[in-house]
PDB file of C-alpha atoms in Angstrom:
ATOM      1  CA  UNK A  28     113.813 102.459 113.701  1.00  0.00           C
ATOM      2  CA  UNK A  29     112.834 101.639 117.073  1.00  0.00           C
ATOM      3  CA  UNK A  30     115.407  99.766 119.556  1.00  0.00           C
ATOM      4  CA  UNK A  31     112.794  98.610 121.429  1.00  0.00           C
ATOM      5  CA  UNK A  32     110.877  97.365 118.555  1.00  0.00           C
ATOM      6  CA  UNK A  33     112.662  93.907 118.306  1.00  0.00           C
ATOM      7  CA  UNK A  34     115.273  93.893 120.935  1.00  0.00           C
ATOM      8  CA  UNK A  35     112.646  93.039 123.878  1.00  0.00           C
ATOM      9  CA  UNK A  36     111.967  89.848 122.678  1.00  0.00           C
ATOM     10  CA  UNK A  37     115.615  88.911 121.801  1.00  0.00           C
ATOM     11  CA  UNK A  38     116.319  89.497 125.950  1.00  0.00           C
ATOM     12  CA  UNK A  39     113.067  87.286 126.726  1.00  0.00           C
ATOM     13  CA  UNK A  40     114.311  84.543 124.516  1.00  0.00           C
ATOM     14  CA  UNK A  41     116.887  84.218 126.550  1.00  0.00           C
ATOM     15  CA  UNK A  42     116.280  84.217 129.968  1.00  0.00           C
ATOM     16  CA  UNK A  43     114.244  81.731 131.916  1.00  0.00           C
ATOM     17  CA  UNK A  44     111.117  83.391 131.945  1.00  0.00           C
ATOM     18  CA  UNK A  45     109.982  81.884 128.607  1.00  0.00           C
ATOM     19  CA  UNK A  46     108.237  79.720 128.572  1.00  0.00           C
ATOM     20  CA  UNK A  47     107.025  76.324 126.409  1.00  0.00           C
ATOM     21  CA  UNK A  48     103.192  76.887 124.999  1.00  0.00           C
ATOM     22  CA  UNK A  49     100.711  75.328 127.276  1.00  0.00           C
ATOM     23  CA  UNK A  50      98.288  72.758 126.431  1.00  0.00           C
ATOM     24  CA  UNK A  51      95.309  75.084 127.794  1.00  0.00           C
ATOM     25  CA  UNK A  52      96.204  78.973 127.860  1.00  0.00           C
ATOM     26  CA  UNK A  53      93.282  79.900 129.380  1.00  0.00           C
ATOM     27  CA  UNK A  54      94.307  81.777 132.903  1.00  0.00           C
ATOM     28  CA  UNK A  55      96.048  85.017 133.142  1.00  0.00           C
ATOM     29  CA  UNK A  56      98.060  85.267 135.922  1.00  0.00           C
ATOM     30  CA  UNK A  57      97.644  87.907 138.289  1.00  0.00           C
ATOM     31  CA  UNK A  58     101.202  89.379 137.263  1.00  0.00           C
ATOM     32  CA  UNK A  59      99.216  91.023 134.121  1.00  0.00           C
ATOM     33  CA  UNK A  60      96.301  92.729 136.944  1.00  0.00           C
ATOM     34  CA  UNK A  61      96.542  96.119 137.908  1.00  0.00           C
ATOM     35  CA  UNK A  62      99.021  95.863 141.173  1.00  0.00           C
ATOM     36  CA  UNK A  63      95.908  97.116 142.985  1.00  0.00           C
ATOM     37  CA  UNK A  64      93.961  93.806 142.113  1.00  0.00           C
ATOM     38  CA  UNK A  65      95.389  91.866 145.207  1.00  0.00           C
ATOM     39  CA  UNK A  66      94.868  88.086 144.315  1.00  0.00           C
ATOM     40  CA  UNK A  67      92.032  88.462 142.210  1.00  0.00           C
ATOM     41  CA  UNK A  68      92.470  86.458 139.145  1.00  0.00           C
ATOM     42  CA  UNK A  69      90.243  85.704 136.202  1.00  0.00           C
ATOM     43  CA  UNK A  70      89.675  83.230 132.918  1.00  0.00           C
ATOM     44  CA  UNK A  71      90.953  85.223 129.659  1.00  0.00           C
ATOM     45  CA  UNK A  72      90.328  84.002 126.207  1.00  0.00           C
ATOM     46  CA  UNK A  73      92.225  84.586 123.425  1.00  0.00           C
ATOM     47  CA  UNK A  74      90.677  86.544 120.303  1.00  0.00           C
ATOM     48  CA  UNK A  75      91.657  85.062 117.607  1.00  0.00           C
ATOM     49  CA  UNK A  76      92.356  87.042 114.357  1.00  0.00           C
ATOM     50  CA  UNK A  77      90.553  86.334 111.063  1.00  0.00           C
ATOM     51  CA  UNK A  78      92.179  86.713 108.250  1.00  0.00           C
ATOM     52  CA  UNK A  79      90.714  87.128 104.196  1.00  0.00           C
ATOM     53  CA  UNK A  80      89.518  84.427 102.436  1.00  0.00           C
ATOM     54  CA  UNK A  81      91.298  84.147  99.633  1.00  0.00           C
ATOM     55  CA  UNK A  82      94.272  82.151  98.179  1.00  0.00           C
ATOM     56  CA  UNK A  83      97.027  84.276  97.994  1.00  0.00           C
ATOM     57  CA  UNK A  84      99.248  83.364 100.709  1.00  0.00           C
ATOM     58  CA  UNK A  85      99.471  86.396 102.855  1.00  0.00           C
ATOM     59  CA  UNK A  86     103.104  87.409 104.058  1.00  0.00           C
ATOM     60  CA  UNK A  87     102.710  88.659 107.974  1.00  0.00           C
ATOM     61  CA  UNK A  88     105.120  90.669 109.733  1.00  0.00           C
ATOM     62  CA  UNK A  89     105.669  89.608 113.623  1.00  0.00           C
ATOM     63  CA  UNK A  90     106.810  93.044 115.750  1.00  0.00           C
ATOM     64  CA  UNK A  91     107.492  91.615 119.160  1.00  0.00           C
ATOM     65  CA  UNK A  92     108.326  93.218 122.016  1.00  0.00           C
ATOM     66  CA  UNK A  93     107.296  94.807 125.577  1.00  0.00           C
ATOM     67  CA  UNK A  94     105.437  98.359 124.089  1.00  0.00           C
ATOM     68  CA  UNK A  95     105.822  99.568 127.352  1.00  0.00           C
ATOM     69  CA  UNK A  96     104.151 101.997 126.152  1.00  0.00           C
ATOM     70  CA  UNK A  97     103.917 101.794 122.795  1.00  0.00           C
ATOM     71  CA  UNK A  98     105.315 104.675 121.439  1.00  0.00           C
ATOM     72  CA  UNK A  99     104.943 106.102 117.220  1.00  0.00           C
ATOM     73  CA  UNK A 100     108.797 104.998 116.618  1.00  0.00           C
ATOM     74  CA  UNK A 101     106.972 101.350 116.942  1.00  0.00           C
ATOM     75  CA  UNK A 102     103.868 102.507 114.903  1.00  0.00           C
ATOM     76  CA  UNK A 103     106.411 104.222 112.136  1.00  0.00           C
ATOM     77  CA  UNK A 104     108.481 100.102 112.477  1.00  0.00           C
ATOM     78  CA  UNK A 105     105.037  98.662 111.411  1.00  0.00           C
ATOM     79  CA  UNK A 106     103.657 100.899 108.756  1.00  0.00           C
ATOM     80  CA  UNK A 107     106.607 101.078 106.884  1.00  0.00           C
ATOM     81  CA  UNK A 108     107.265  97.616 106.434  1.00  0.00           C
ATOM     82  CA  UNK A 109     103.977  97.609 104.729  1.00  0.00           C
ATOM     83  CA  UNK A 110     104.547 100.404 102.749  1.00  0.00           C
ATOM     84  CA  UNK A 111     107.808  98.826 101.452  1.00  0.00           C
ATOM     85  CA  UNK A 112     105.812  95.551 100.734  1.00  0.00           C
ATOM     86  CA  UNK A 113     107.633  92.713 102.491  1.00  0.00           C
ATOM     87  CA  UNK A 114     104.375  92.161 104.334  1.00  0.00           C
ATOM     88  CA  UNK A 115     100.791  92.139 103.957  1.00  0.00           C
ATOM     89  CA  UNK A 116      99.960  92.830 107.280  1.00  0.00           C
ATOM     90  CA  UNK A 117     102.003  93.455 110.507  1.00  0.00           C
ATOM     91  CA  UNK A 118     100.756  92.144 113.992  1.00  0.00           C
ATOM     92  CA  UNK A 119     101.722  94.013 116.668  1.00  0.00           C
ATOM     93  CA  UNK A 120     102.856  90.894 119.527  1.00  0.00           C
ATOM     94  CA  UNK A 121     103.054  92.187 123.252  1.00  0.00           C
ATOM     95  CA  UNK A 122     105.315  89.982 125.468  1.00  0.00           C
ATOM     96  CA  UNK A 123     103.572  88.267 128.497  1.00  0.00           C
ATOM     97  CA  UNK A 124     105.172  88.138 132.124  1.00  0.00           C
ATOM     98  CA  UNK A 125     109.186  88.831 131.967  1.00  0.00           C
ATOM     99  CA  UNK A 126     110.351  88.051 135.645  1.00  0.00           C
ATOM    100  CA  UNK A 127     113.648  88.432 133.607  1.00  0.00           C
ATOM    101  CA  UNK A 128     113.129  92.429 133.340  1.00  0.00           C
ATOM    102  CA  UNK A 129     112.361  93.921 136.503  1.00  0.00           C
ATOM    103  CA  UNK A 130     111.255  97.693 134.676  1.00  0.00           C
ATOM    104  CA  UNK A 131     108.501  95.592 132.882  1.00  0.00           C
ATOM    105  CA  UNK A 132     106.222  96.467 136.064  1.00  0.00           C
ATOM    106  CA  UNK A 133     103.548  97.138 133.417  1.00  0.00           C
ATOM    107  CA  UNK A 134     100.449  94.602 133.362  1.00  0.00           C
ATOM    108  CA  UNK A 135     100.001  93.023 130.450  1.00  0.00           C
ATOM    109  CA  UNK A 136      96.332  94.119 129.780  1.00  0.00           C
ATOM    110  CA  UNK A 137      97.212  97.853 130.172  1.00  0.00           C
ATOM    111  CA  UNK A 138     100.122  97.150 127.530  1.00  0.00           C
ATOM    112  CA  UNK A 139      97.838  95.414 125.055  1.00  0.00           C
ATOM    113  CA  UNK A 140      95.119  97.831 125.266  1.00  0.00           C
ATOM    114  CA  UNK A 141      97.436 100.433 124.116  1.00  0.00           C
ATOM    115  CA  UNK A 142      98.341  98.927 121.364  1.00  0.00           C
ATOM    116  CA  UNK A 143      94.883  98.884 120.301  1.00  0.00           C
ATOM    117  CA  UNK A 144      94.528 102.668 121.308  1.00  0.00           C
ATOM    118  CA  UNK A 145      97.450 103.355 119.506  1.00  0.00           C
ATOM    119  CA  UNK A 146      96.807 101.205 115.813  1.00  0.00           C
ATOM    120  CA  UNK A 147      92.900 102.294 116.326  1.00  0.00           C
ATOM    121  CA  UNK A 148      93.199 106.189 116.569  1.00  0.00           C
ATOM    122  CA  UNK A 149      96.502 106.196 113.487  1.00  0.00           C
ATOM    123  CA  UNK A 150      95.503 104.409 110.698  1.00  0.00           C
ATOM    124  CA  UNK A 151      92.312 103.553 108.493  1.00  0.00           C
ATOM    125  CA  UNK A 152      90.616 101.215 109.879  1.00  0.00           C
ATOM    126  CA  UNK A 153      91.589  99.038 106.313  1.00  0.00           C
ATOM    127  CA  UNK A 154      95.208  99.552 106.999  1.00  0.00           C
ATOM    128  CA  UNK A 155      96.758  95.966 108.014  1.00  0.00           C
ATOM    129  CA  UNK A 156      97.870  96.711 111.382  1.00  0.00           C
ATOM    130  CA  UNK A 157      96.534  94.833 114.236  1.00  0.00           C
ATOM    131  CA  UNK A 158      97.435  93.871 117.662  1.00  0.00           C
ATOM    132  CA  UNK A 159      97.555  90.076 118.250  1.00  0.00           C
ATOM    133  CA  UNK A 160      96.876  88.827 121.993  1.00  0.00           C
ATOM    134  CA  UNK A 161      98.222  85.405 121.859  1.00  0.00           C
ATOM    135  CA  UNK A 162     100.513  85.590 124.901  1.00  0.00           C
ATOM    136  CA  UNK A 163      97.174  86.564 126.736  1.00  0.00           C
ATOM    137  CA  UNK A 164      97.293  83.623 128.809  1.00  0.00           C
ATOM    138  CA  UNK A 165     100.190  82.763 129.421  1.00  0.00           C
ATOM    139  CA  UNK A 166     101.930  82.665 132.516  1.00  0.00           C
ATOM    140  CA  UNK A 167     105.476  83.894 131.184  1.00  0.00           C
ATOM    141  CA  UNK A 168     106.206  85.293 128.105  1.00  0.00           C
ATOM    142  CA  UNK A 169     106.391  82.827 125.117  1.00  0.00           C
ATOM    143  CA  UNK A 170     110.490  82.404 123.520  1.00  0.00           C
ATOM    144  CA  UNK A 171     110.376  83.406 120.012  1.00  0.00           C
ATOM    145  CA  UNK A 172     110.267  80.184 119.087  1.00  0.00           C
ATOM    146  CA  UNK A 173     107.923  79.001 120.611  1.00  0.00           C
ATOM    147  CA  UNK A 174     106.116  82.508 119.912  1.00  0.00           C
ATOM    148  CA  UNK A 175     106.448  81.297 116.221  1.00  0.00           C
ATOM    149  CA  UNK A 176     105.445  77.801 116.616  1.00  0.00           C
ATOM    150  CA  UNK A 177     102.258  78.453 117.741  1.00  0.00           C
ATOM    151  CA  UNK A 178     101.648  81.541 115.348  1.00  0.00           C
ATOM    152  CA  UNK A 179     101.948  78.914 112.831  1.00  0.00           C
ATOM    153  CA  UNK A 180     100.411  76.288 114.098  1.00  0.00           C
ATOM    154  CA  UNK A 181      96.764  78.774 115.171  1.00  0.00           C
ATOM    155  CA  UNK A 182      96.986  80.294 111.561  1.00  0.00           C
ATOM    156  CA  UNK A 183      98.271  78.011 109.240  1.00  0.00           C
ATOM    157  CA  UNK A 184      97.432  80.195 106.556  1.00  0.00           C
ATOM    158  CA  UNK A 185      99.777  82.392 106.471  1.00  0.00           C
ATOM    159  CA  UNK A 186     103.541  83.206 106.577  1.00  0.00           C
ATOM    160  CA  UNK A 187     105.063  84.484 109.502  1.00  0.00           C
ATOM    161  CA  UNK A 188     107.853  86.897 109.529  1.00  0.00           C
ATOM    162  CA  UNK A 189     109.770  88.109 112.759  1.00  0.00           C
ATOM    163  CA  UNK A 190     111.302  91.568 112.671  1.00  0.00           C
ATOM    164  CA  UNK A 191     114.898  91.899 113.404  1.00  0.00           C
ATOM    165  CA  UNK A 192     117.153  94.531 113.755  1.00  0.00           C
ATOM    166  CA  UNK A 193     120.350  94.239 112.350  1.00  0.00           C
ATOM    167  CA  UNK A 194     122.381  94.407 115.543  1.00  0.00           C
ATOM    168  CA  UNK A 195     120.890  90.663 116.198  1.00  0.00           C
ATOM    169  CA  UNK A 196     122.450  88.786 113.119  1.00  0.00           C
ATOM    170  CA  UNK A 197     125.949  88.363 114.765  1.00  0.00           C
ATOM    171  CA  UNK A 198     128.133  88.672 118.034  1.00  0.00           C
ATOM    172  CA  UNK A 199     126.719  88.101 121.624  1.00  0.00           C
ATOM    173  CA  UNK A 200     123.173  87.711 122.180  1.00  0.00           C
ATOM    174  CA  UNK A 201     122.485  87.255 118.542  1.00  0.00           C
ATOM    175  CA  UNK A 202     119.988  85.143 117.139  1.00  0.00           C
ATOM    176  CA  UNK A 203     121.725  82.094 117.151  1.00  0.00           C
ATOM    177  CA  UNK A 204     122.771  82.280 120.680  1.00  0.00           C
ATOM    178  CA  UNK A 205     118.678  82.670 121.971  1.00  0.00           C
ATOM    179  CA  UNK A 206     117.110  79.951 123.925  1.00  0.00           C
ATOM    180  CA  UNK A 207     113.251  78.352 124.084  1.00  0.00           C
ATOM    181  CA  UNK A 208     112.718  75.951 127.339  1.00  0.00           C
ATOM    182  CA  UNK A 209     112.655  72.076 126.092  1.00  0.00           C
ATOM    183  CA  UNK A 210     114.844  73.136 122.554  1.00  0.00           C
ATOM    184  CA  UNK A 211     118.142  72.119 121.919  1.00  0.00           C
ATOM    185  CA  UNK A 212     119.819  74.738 120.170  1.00  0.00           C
ATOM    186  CA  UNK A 213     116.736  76.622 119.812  1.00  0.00           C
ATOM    187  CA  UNK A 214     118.537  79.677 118.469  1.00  0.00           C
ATOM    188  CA  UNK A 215     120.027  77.437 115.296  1.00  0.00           C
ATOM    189  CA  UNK A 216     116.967  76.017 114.678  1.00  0.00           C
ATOM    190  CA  UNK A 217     114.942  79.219 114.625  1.00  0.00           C
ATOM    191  CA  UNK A 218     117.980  80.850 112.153  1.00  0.00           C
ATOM    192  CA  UNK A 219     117.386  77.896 109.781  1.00  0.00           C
ATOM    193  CA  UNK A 220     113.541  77.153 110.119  1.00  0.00           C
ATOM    194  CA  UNK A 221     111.655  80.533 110.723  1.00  0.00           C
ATOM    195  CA  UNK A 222     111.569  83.593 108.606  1.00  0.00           C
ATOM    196  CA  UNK A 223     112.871  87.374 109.091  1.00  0.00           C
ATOM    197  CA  UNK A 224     112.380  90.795 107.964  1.00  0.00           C
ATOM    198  CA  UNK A 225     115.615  92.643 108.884  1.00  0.00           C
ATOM    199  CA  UNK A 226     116.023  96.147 109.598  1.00  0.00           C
ATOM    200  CA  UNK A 227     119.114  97.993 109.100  1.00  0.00           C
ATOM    201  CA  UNK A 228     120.402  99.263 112.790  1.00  0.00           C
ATOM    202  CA  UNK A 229     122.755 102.151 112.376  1.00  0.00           C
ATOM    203  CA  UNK A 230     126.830 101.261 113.372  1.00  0.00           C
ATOM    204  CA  UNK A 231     125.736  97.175 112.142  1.00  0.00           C
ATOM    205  CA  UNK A 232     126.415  96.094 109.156  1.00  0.00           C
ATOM    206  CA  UNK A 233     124.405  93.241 107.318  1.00  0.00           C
ATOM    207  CA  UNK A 234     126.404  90.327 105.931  1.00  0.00           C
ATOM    208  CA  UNK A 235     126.431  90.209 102.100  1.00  0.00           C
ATOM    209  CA  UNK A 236     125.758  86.878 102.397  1.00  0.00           C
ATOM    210  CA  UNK A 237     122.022  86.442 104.458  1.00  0.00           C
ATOM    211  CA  UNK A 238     120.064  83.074 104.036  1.00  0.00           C
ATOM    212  CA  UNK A 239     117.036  83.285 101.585  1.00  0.00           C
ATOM    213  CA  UNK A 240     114.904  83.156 104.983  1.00  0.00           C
ATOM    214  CA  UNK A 241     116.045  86.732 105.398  1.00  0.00           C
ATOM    215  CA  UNK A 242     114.202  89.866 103.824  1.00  0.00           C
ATOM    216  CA  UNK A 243     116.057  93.063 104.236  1.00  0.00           C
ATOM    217  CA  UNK A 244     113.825  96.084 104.594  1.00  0.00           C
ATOM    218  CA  UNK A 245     114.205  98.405 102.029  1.00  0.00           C
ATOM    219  CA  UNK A 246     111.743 101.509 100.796  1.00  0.00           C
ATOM    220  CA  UNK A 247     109.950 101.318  97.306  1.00  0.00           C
ATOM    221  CA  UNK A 248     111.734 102.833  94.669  1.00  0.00           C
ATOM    222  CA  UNK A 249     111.415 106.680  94.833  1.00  0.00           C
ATOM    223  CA  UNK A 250     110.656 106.986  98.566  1.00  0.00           C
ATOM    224  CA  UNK A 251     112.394 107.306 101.291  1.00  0.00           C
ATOM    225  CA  UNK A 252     112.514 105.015 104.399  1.00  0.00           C
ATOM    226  CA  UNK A 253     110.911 107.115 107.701  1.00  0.00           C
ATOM    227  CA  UNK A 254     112.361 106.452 110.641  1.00  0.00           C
ATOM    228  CA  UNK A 255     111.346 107.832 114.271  1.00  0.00           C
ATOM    229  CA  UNK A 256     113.588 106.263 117.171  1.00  0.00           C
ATOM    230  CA  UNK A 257     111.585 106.797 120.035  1.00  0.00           C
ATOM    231  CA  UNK A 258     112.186 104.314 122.534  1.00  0.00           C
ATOM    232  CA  UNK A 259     109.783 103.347 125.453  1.00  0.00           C
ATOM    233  CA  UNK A 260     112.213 103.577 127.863  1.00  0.00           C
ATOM    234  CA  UNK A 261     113.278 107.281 126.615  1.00  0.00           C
ATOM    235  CA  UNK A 262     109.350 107.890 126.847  1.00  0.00           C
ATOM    236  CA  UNK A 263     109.065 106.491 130.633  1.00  0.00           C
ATOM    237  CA  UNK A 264     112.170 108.239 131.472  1.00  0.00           C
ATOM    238  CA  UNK A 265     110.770 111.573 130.250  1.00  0.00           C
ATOM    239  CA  UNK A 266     108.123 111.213 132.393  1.00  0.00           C
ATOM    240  CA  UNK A 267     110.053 111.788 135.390  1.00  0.00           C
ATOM    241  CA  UNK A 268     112.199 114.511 134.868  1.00  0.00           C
ATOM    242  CA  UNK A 269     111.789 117.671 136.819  1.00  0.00           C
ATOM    243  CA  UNK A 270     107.993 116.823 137.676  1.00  0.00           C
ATOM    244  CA  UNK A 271     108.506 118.082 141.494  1.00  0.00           C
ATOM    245  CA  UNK A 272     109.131 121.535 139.754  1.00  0.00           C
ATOM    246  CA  UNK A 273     106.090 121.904 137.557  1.00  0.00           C
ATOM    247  CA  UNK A 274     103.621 123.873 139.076  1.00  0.00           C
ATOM    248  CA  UNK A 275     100.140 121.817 139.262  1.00  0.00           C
ATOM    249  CA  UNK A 276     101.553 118.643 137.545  1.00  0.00           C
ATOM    250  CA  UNK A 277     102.198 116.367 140.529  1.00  0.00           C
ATOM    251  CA  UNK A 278     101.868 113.157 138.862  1.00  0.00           C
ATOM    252  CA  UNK A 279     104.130 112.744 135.568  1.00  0.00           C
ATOM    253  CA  UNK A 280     105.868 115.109 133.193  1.00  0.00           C
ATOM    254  CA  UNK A 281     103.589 114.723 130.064  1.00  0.00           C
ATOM    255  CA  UNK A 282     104.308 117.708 128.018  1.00  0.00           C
ATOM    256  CA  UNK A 283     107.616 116.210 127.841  1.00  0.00           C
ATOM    257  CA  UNK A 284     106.423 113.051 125.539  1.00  0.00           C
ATOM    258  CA  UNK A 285     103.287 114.834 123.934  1.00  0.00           C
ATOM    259  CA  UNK A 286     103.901 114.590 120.326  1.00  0.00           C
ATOM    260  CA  UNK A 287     105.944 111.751 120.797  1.00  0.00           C
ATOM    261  CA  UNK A 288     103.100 108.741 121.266  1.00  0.00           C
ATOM    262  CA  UNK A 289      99.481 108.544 120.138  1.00  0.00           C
ATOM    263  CA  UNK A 290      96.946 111.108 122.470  1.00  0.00           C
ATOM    264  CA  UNK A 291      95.277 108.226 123.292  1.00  0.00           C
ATOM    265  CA  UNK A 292      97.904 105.939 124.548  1.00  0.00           C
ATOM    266  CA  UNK A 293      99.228 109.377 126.890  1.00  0.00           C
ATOM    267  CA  UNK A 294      95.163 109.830 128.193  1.00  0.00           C
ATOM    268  CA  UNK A 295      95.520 106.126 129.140  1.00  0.00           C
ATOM    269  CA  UNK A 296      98.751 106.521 130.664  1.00  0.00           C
ATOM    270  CA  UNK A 297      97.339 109.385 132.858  1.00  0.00           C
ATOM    271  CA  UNK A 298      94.480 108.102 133.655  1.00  0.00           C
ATOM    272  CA  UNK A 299      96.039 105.155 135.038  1.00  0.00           C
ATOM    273  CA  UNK A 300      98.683 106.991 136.314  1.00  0.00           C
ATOM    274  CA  UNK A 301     101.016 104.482 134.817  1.00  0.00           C
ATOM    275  CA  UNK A 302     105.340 104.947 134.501  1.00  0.00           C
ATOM    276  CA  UNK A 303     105.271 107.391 137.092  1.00  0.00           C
ATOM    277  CA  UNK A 304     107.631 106.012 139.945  1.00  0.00           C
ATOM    278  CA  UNK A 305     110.049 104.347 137.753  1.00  0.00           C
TER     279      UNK A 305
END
């Protein structure tokens, strides 16, 4: 499964870029406008997601993280933890502002919008995939604890669960270590208090002896778990390489990651000639 898929938000967590939830989340800041934009800002409202009306508690499946871009190793992540049934429904959760990571140069509109290129044009349009806006307004990306917080507090509903890889459950930088501004021992109380779905990371092994707030991700009986790591940093990477040498293709090597992220998400890319400098 995707690095990138849960390890972004892990690194956000920690810095000092997250930020506490705001009492009015209304203004984007001009961080997530095209660089072009100058100091033009705007109002943004959130769009909130509706969910079924019935009373079965409905289990949903957090996938945080940059998606810059969004690539199918993500898209793989989310449908499979649906397939395997640990979740109803998986929202797809870009980050906002990370002055923390200097290679997210990517506005946060541009990132979102793929997501819903990417969800839109590779499942049904009944599959329970969605992309969920919520750091829309912020002015720095949310800590995962305060990402949860306010998940839970908009839909009370429903329960939350953050995907984790398996190389966060111990040793530097794990979970327990992460911050949240205004949160003593954040990382302890988000162990103890939210919920997980963990994914296995390859060279980690899981303890034998995970809390009940932990749901490893396993595949149904008689299937197989698919896996596609494809990370967005591999795809932006790609992107460079030998470009000055292809013959009418002056602004990004895009045959190189064709195949490798939704067409639409790559037209968007080109026609906003995103990732190509980095």
């Amino acid at each position: 499964l995707p690095a990138t898929a849960t390890r972004h938000r892990h690194s956000r967590a920690m810095g000092a870029s997250a930020s506490s939830p705001q009492e009015n989340p209304t203004r984007c800041s001009t961080n997530n406008l095209h660089p072009s934009s100058g100091d033009f800002a705007f109002r943004a409202q959130q769009a909130p997601l509706s969910l079924p009306a019935d009373t079965k508690k409905r289990v949903i499946g957090v996938l945080g993280g940059s998606f810059d871009p969004i690539t199918d190793g993500h898209l793989k992540c989310a449908c499979e933890i649906v397939h395997a049934g640990v979740a109803d429904e998986v929202w797809l959760v870009p980050c906002g502002v990370r002055p923390d990571k200097p290679s997210l140069l990517t506005p946060y509109l541009h990132r979102l919008i793929m997501c819903h290129l990417a969800i839109n044009t590779s499942f049904g349009s009944s599959f329970p995939i969605r992309a969920c806006d919520i750091e829309m307004g912020e002015e720095m990306a949310l800590s995962t604890y305060h990402l949860m917080k306010r998940l839970k507090e908009q839909y009370p509903g429903p329960e939350f669960k953050f995907v984790l890889g398996g190389d966060l459950i111990a040793g530097p930088g794990s979970l327990r270590t992460w911050d949240a501004p205004g949160v003593p021992d954040a990382g302890e109380r988000l162990y103890k208090e939210s919920k997980f779905i963990l994914l296995d990371r390859a060279g980690f092994a899981v303890p034998p002896d995970l809390p009940p707030n932990f749901t490893r991700l396993k595949a149904r009986e008689g299937t197989n778990m698919v896996t596609e790591d494809v990370s967005s940093s591999e795809i932006r990477r790609r992107m460079n390489i030998g470009k000055e040498d292809l013959t009418g293709l002056t602004q990004g090597n895009y045959q190189m990651v064709d195949g490798l992220l939704s067409p639409p998400v790559l037209a968007h890319i080109i026609r906003y000639k995103l990732y190509i400098t980095r």
